[in-house]
CSV table of C-alpha atoms and ligand atoms in Angstrom, one decimal:
chain,number,residue,atom,x,y,z
A,1,MET,CA,99.0,97.0,97.7
A,2,ASN,CA,96.9,99.8,96.2
A,3,TYR,CA,99.6,102.4,95.9
A,4,ARG,CA,100.2,104.0,92.3
A,5,HIS,CA,102.8,106.7,91.9
A,6,SER,CA,101.0,107.8,88.8
A,7,TYR,CA,98.6,109.9,91.2
A,8,HIS,CA,101.5,111.5,92.6
A,9,ALA,CA,104.0,112.0,89.8
A,10,GLY,CA,105.4,115.5,89.3
A,11,SER,CA,104.2,116.5,92.8
A,12,PHE,CA,106.2,118.7,95.1
A,13,THR,CA,107.4,116.1,96.8
A,14,ASP,CA,108.5,114.2,93.7
A,15,VAL,CA,110.2,117.5,92.8
A,16,ILE,CA,112.1,117.7,96.1
A,17,LYS,CA,113.3,114.1,96.1
A,18,HIS,CA,114.4,114.1,92.5
A,19,ILE,CA,116.4,117.5,92.8
A,20,ILE,CA,118.2,116.0,95.8
A,21,LEU,CA,118.8,112.7,93.7
A,22,THR,CA,120.2,114.9,91.0
A,23,THR,CA,122.4,116.6,93.3
A,24,LEU,CA,123.7,113.5,95.0
A,25,ILE,CA,124.3,112.0,91.7
A,26,THR,CA,126.1,114.9,90.5
A,27,SER,CA,128.4,114.9,93.7
A,28,ILE,CA,129.0,111.3,93.5
A,29,SER,CA,130.0,111.5,89.6
A,30,ARG,CA,132.8,114.0,90.2
A,31,LYS,CA,135.0,111.0,90.7
A,32,ASP,CA,135.8,109.3,87.4
A,33,THR,CA,135.4,105.6,88.9
A,34,PRO,CA,132.1,103.7,88.1
A,35,PHE,CA,129.2,103.6,90.5
A,36,CYS,CA,126.1,101.6,91.0
A,37,TYR,CA,122.9,103.1,91.7
A,38,ILE,CA,120.4,101.0,93.5
A,39,ASP,CA,116.7,102.0,93.5
A,40,THR,CA,114.9,99.7,96.1
A,41,HIS,CA,111.4,101.2,95.3
A,42,ALA,CA,111.6,102.0,91.6
A,43,GLY,CA,108.1,102.7,90.2
A,44,THR,CA,107.7,102.7,86.5
A,45,GLY,CA,110.6,104.9,85.4
A,46,TYR,CA,108.4,107.7,83.8
A,47,TYR,CA,104.6,109.0,84.0
A,48,ASP,CA,102.2,110.3,81.8
A,49,LEU,CA,101.0,113.5,83.2
A,50,PHE,CA,97.8,113.3,80.7
A,51,SER,CA,96.8,109.9,82.2
A,52,ASP,CA,93.6,109.5,84.2
A,53,TYR,CA,95.6,108.9,87.3
A,54,ALA,CA,97.6,112.1,87.2
A,55,LYS,CA,94.6,114.1,85.9
A,56,LYS,CA,92.5,112.9,88.8
A,57,THR,CA,94.7,114.6,91.5
A,58,LYS,CA,96.7,117.2,89.4
A,59,GLU,CA,99.6,117.2,92.0
A,60,TYR,CA,101.9,118.0,89.3
A,61,GLU,CA,100.4,121.7,89.2
A,62,GLY,CA,102.0,122.2,92.6
A,63,GLY,CA,105.3,120.7,91.7
A,64,ILE,CA,107.1,120.3,88.3
A,65,GLU,CA,104.7,122.8,86.7
A,66,LYS,CA,105.6,125.5,89.2
A,67,VAL,CA,109.4,124.7,88.7
A,68,ILE,CA,109.3,124.6,85.0
A,69,GLN,CA,107.7,128.3,85.0
A,70,GLN,CA,110.7,129.9,86.8
A,71,GLU,CA,113.3,131.8,85.0
A,72,ASN,CA,117.0,131.2,85.9
A,73,PRO,CA,116.9,128.3,88.2
A,74,PRO,CA,120.1,127.2,89.9
A,75,PRO,CA,122.3,125.2,88.0
A,76,LEU,CA,121.6,121.9,89.6
A,77,VAL,CA,117.8,122.4,89.1
A,78,LYS,CA,118.5,123.1,85.6
A,79,ARG,CA,120.3,119.7,85.4
A,80,TYR,CA,117.1,118.0,86.8
A,81,LEU,CA,114.9,120.1,84.3
A,82,ASP,CA,117.1,118.8,81.5
A,83,CYS,CA,116.1,115.3,82.4
A,84,VAL,CA,112.4,116.3,82.3
A,85,HIS,CA,112.7,118.0,79.1
A,86,LYS,CA,114.8,114.9,77.7
A,87,ILE,CA,111.8,112.5,78.4
A,88,ASN,CA,109.4,114.7,76.9
A,89,ASN,CA,111.5,115.4,73.6
A,90,GLN,CA,112.4,111.4,73.5
A,91,LEU,CA,108.6,110.3,73.8
A,92,THR,CA,106.9,113.0,71.5
A,93,GLU,CA,109.9,113.2,69.0
A,94,SER,CA,109.8,116.9,68.9
A,95,THR,CA,112.5,119.3,70.0
A,96,PHE,CA,110.6,121.5,72.1
A,97,ALA,CA,107.8,119.3,73.5
A,98,SER,CA,105.8,120.8,76.2
A,99,LEU,CA,105.4,119.1,79.6
A,100,ARG,CA,103.5,115.8,79.2
A,101,TYR,CA,105.8,113.1,80.6
A,102,TYR,CA,107.7,113.0,84.0
A,103,PRO,CA,110.7,111.0,84.8
A,104,GLY,CA,110.8,108.9,87.8
A,105,SER,CA,113.9,108.2,90.0
A,106,PRO,CA,115.5,105.4,87.6
A,107,MET,CA,115.0,107.4,84.6
A,108,ILE,CA,116.6,110.7,86.1
A,109,ALA,CA,119.7,108.4,87.3
A,110,ARG,CA,119.9,106.9,83.7
A,111,TYR,CA,120.1,110.4,82.2
A,112,LEU,CA,122.8,111.6,84.7
A,113,MET,CA,124.9,108.4,84.6
A,114,GLY,CA,128.0,107.6,82.7
A,115,PRO,CA,128.7,104.8,80.3
A,116,HIS,CA,130.4,102.7,83.0
A,117,ASP,CA,127.8,103.1,85.8
A,118,ARG,CA,125.2,100.6,86.4
A,119,ILE,CA,121.5,100.9,87.8
A,120,ILE,CA,119.8,98.0,89.7
A,121,THR,CA,116.1,98.4,90.5
A,122,CYS,CA,113.5,96.7,92.5
A,123,GLU,CA,109.7,97.0,92.1
A,124,LEU,CA,107.1,94.7,93.9
A,125,GLN,CA,104.0,95.6,92.2
A,126,LEU,CA,103.6,93.4,89.2
A,127,GLN,CA,102.1,95.9,86.7
A,128,GLU,CA,104.4,98.5,87.8
A,129,TYR,CA,107.5,96.1,87.5
A,130,GLN,CA,106.4,95.0,83.9
A,131,THR,CA,106.1,98.7,82.7
A,132,LEU,CA,109.5,99.4,84.3
A,133,ARG,CA,111.1,96.4,82.4
A,134,ALA,CA,109.6,97.6,79.3
A,135,THR,CA,110.9,101.1,79.9
A,136,PHE,CA,114.6,99.8,80.1
A,137,ALA,CA,114.3,96.8,77.7
A,138,GLY,CA,117.4,96.2,75.9
A,139,ASP,CA,119.5,98.6,78.2
A,140,LYS,CA,122.4,96.8,79.3
A,141,GLN,CA,123.3,99.4,82.1
A,142,VAL,CA,119.9,98.7,83.8
A,143,ALA,CA,118.8,95.7,85.7
A,144,VAL,CA,115.3,95.5,86.5
A,145,HIS,CA,113.8,93.1,89.1
A,146,HIS,CA,110.5,92.0,90.4
A,147,ALA,CA,111.5,92.0,94.1
A,148,ASP,CA,110.9,93.4,97.4
A,149,GLY,CA,113.4,96.3,97.7
A,150,PHE,CA,114.5,95.7,101.3
A,151,LEU,CA,115.3,92.1,100.4
A,152,GLY,CA,117.2,93.7,97.4
A,153,LEU,CA,119.5,95.5,99.9
A,154,LYS,CA,120.7,92.0,101.1
A,155,ALA,CA,121.0,90.6,97.3
A,156,PHE,CA,122.9,93.5,95.9
A,157,LEU,CA,125.0,94.9,98.6
A,158,PRO,CA,128.1,95.1,98.4
A,159,PRO,CA,128.3,96.2,94.8
A,160,ARG,CA,131.2,95.1,92.7
A,161,GLU,CA,132.0,98.7,91.9
A,162,ARG,CA,132.7,99.3,95.7
A,163,ARG,CA,130.9,102.9,95.1
A,164,SER,CA,127.1,103.0,95.4
A,165,LEU,CA,124.2,105.3,95.9
A,166,VAL,CA,121.1,103.8,97.3
A,167,LEU,CA,117.6,105.2,97.0
A,168,ILE,CA,115.0,104.0,99.5
A,169,ASP,CA,111.7,105.4,98.6
A,170,PRO,CA,108.7,103.4,99.8
A,171,PRO,CA,105.0,104.4,99.5
A,172,TYR,CA,104.4,104.6,103.5
A,173,GLU,CA,100.9,103.1,103.0
A,174,ASN,CA,101.4,101.6,106.3
A,175,LEU,CA,103.6,102.8,109.3
A,176,ASP,CA,105.6,99.8,109.5
A,177,GLU,CA,107.8,101.1,106.6
A,178,PHE,CA,109.6,103.6,109.0
A,179,SER,CA,110.5,100.5,111.2
A,180,ARG,CA,111.5,98.4,108.0
A,181,ILE,CA,113.9,101.2,107.2
A,182,ALA,CA,115.1,101.5,110.8
A,183,TYR,CA,115.8,97.4,110.6
A,184,SER,CA,117.0,97.4,107.2
A,185,LEU,CA,119.6,100.3,106.9
A,186,PRO,CA,121.8,99.2,109.9
A,187,ALA,CA,122.0,95.6,108.2
A,188,ALA,CA,122.8,97.4,104.7
A,189,LEU,CA,125.6,99.3,106.3
A,190,LYS,CA,127.1,96.2,107.8
A,191,ARG,CA,127.3,94.6,104.5
A,192,PHE,CA,128.4,97.9,102.8
A,193,SER,CA,129.6,100.7,105.1
A,194,THR,CA,131.0,103.2,102.5
A,195,GLY,CA,127.7,103.4,100.4
A,196,VAL,CA,125.6,106.5,100.3
A,197,TYR,CA,122.2,105.9,101.3
A,198,ALA,CA,119.3,108.4,100.5
A,199,ILE,CA,116.0,107.6,102.4
A,200,TRP,CA,112.7,109.7,101.6
A,201,TYR,CA,110.0,110.2,103.9
A,202,PRO,CA,106.7,112.2,104.1
A,203,ILE,CA,106.5,115.1,106.8
A,204,LYS,CA,103.0,114.5,108.0
A,205,GLU,CA,103.5,114.4,112.0
A,206,LYS,CA,106.3,116.1,113.3
A,207,ASN,CA,106.4,113.6,116.1
A,208,GLN,CA,106.6,110.8,113.8
A,209,VAL,CA,109.7,112.3,112.1
A,210,ASP,CA,111.4,113.1,115.5
A,211,ARG,CA,111.0,109.4,116.4
A,212,PHE,CA,112.4,108.3,113.2
A,213,TYR,CA,115.4,110.6,113.6
A,214,ARG,CA,116.0,109.1,117.3
A,215,THR,CA,116.0,105.6,116.0
A,216,ILE,CA,118.5,106.4,113.2
A,217,GLU,CA,120.7,108.3,115.7
A,218,GLU,CA,120.7,105.3,118.1
A,219,LYS,CA,121.2,102.5,115.3
A,220,ILE,CA,123.6,104.1,112.9
A,221,SER,CA,127.2,105.2,113.6
A,222,TYR,CA,127.8,106.9,110.3
A,223,PRO,CA,127.5,110.6,109.3
A,224,VAL,CA,123.7,111.3,108.6
A,225,LEU,CA,122.3,114.5,107.1
A,226,ALA,CA,118.7,115.2,107.3
A,227,ILE,CA,117.0,117.6,104.6
A,228,GLU,CA,113.6,119.0,105.2
A,229,LEU,CA,111.2,121.0,103.1
A,230,THR,CA,107.7,121.8,104.2
A,231,ILE,CA,105.1,124.0,102.3
A,232,TYR,CA,102.3,124.2,104.8
A,233,PRO,CA,102.6,124.7,108.7
A,234,ASP,CA,102.6,121.7,110.9
A,235,LEU,CA,99.0,120.6,110.2
A,236,PRO,CA,98.2,117.3,111.8
A,237,GLN,CA,97.4,114.3,109.3
A,238,HIS,CA,98.3,116.4,106.3
A,239,LEU,CA,101.2,116.0,103.8
A,240,ASN,CA,103.1,119.2,105.1
A,241,GLY,CA,106.3,118.5,103.2
A,242,CYS,CA,109.0,115.7,103.0
A,243,GLY,CA,112.4,114.8,103.9
A,244,MET,CA,115.5,112.9,102.9
A,245,ILE,CA,118.0,111.4,105.3
A,246,VAL,CA,121.6,110.8,103.4
A,247,VAL,CA,123.8,108.4,105.1
A,248,ASN,CA,127.5,109.1,104.3
A,249,PRO,CA,126.9,112.2,102.4
A,250,PRO,CA,129.2,113.0,99.6
A,251,TRP,CA,131.9,115.8,100.0
A,252,GLN,CA,130.4,119.2,99.8
A,253,PHE,CA,127.0,117.9,99.1
A,254,ASP,CA,125.6,119.7,102.0
A,255,GLN,CA,127.0,123.1,100.4
A,256,SER,CA,125.2,122.2,97.2
A,257,ILE,CA,121.8,121.5,98.9
A,258,ASN,CA,122.0,124.6,101.0
A,259,GLU,CA,122.2,126.6,97.7
A,260,ILE,CA,119.3,125.0,96.4
A,261,LEU,CA,116.9,124.8,99.4
A,262,PRO,CA,115.9,128.5,99.6
A,263,TRP,CA,115.2,128.7,95.9
A,264,LEU,CA,113.1,125.6,96.1
A,265,TRP,CA,111.1,126.5,99.0
A,266,LYS,CA,110.3,129.8,97.5
A,267,THR,CA,109.1,128.2,94.4
A,268,LEU,CA,106.9,125.5,96.1
A,269,THR,CA,105.6,127.1,99.2
A,270,ILE,CA,102.0,127.8,99.5
A,271,ASN,CA,101.7,131.6,100.8
A,272,ALA,CA,105.1,131.4,102.4
A,273,GLN,CA,104.2,128.7,104.9
A,274,GLY,CA,106.5,125.9,105.8
A,275,ALA,CA,110.3,126.0,106.0
A,276,TYR,CA,113.5,124.4,105.1
A,277,CYS,CA,116.5,123.2,106.7
A,278,ALA,CA,119.5,120.7,106.2
A,279,TYR,CA,121.7,119.8,109.1
A,280,LEU,CA,123.8,116.8,110.4
A,281,LEU,CA,121.7,114.4,112.8
A,282,LYS,CA,125.2,112.8,113.7
B,301,LIG,C1,106.9,106.2,95.9
B,301,LIG,S1,107.0,105.1,94.7
B,301,LIG,C2,108.4,105.3,93.9
B,301,LIG,C3,108.7,106.3,92.9
B,301,LIG,C4,110.1,106.3,92.3
B,301,LIG,N1,111.2,105.9,93.3
B,301,LIG,C5,110.4,107.7,91.9
B,301,LIG,O1,110.9,108.5,92.5
B,301,LIG,O2,110.2,107.9,90.7
B,301,LIG,C6,107.0,103.5,95.5
B,301,LIG,C7,107.0,102.4,94.7
B,301,LIG,O3,107.4,101.3,95.6
B,301,LIG,C8,106.6,100.1,95.1
B,301,LIG,N2,106.8,99.1,96.4
B,301,LIG,C9,106.0,99.0,97.4
B,301,LIG,N3,106.5,98.1,98.2
B,301,LIG,C10,107.7,97.6,97.7
B,301,LIG,C11,108.6,96.8,98.1
B,301,LIG,N4,108.6,96.2,99.3
B,301,LIG,N5,109.7,96.8,97.4
B,301,LIG,C12,109.8,97.2,96.2
B,301,LIG,N6,108.7,98.1,95.8
B,301,LIG,C13,107.9,98.4,96.3
B,301,LIG,C14,105.3,100.8,94.6
B,301,LIG,O4,104.6,99.6,93.9
B,301,LIG,C15,105.7,102.0,93.9
B,301,LIG,O5,105.8,101.8,92.7
């Protein structure tokens, strides 16, 4: 496995994913009872944008750098940006640190969760796992596993809290990841039908995404919200944008997302290309 998320940290697709994640956790934590966040493909927890990897692609310039420059972002985007500021302040020990570090999904979840919530992470790549483990060393609320995230779904569901958000965020290095999701998600829902499941995917070929939706529609009998944001037109073999399907979306989550999407698209689009939408697949 060659994938390293450090090349893509803070990219426009990371920003979209992490703002949706922030919105989901905010919706779920409106209820006062504890919940369990499961991150099946966790990465390292946070990323150094000054590293050789990040500097090589500079993908953060089209993502977090654009968002951070906006005045008056919507409140949920502000909440996400607070996480970005927090990691920078924490690691540079200055109150107004500029942008150097970028928090990954488990770190964002950690900042947003309450004292009785719990995080379970899986990471398969040994080096990434070791970094992730060091990041959360001594944190009793976070469990870090060197494991295949799809197998983790079997091991960790249902959670004892009976309330859970599962993020499935594979690298999509090979196409079989769409089929692994189509196979694993119904099985996970069988084990734990009331969980909220968020699955991120790249939008490169529209046909591929449509095929994925059709499979989900066929195999899953629970409500599914599809969220898409593209910043380029439908260019073949090109990362035009990304999407997230949310199975069992929390109450009023669609409303919150629809308030953010126009702002986010306007901030991230290249020359007003691409589009955004959020709609119920079923
Ligand atoms: C897109 S990155 C994750 C980014 C992270 N979720 C975030 O938003 O900050 C995907 C991660 O999955 C890891 N990975 C790949 N295949 C995996 C598998 N089968 N199970 C668990 N982790 C896997 C990769 O090493 C990589 O760190």
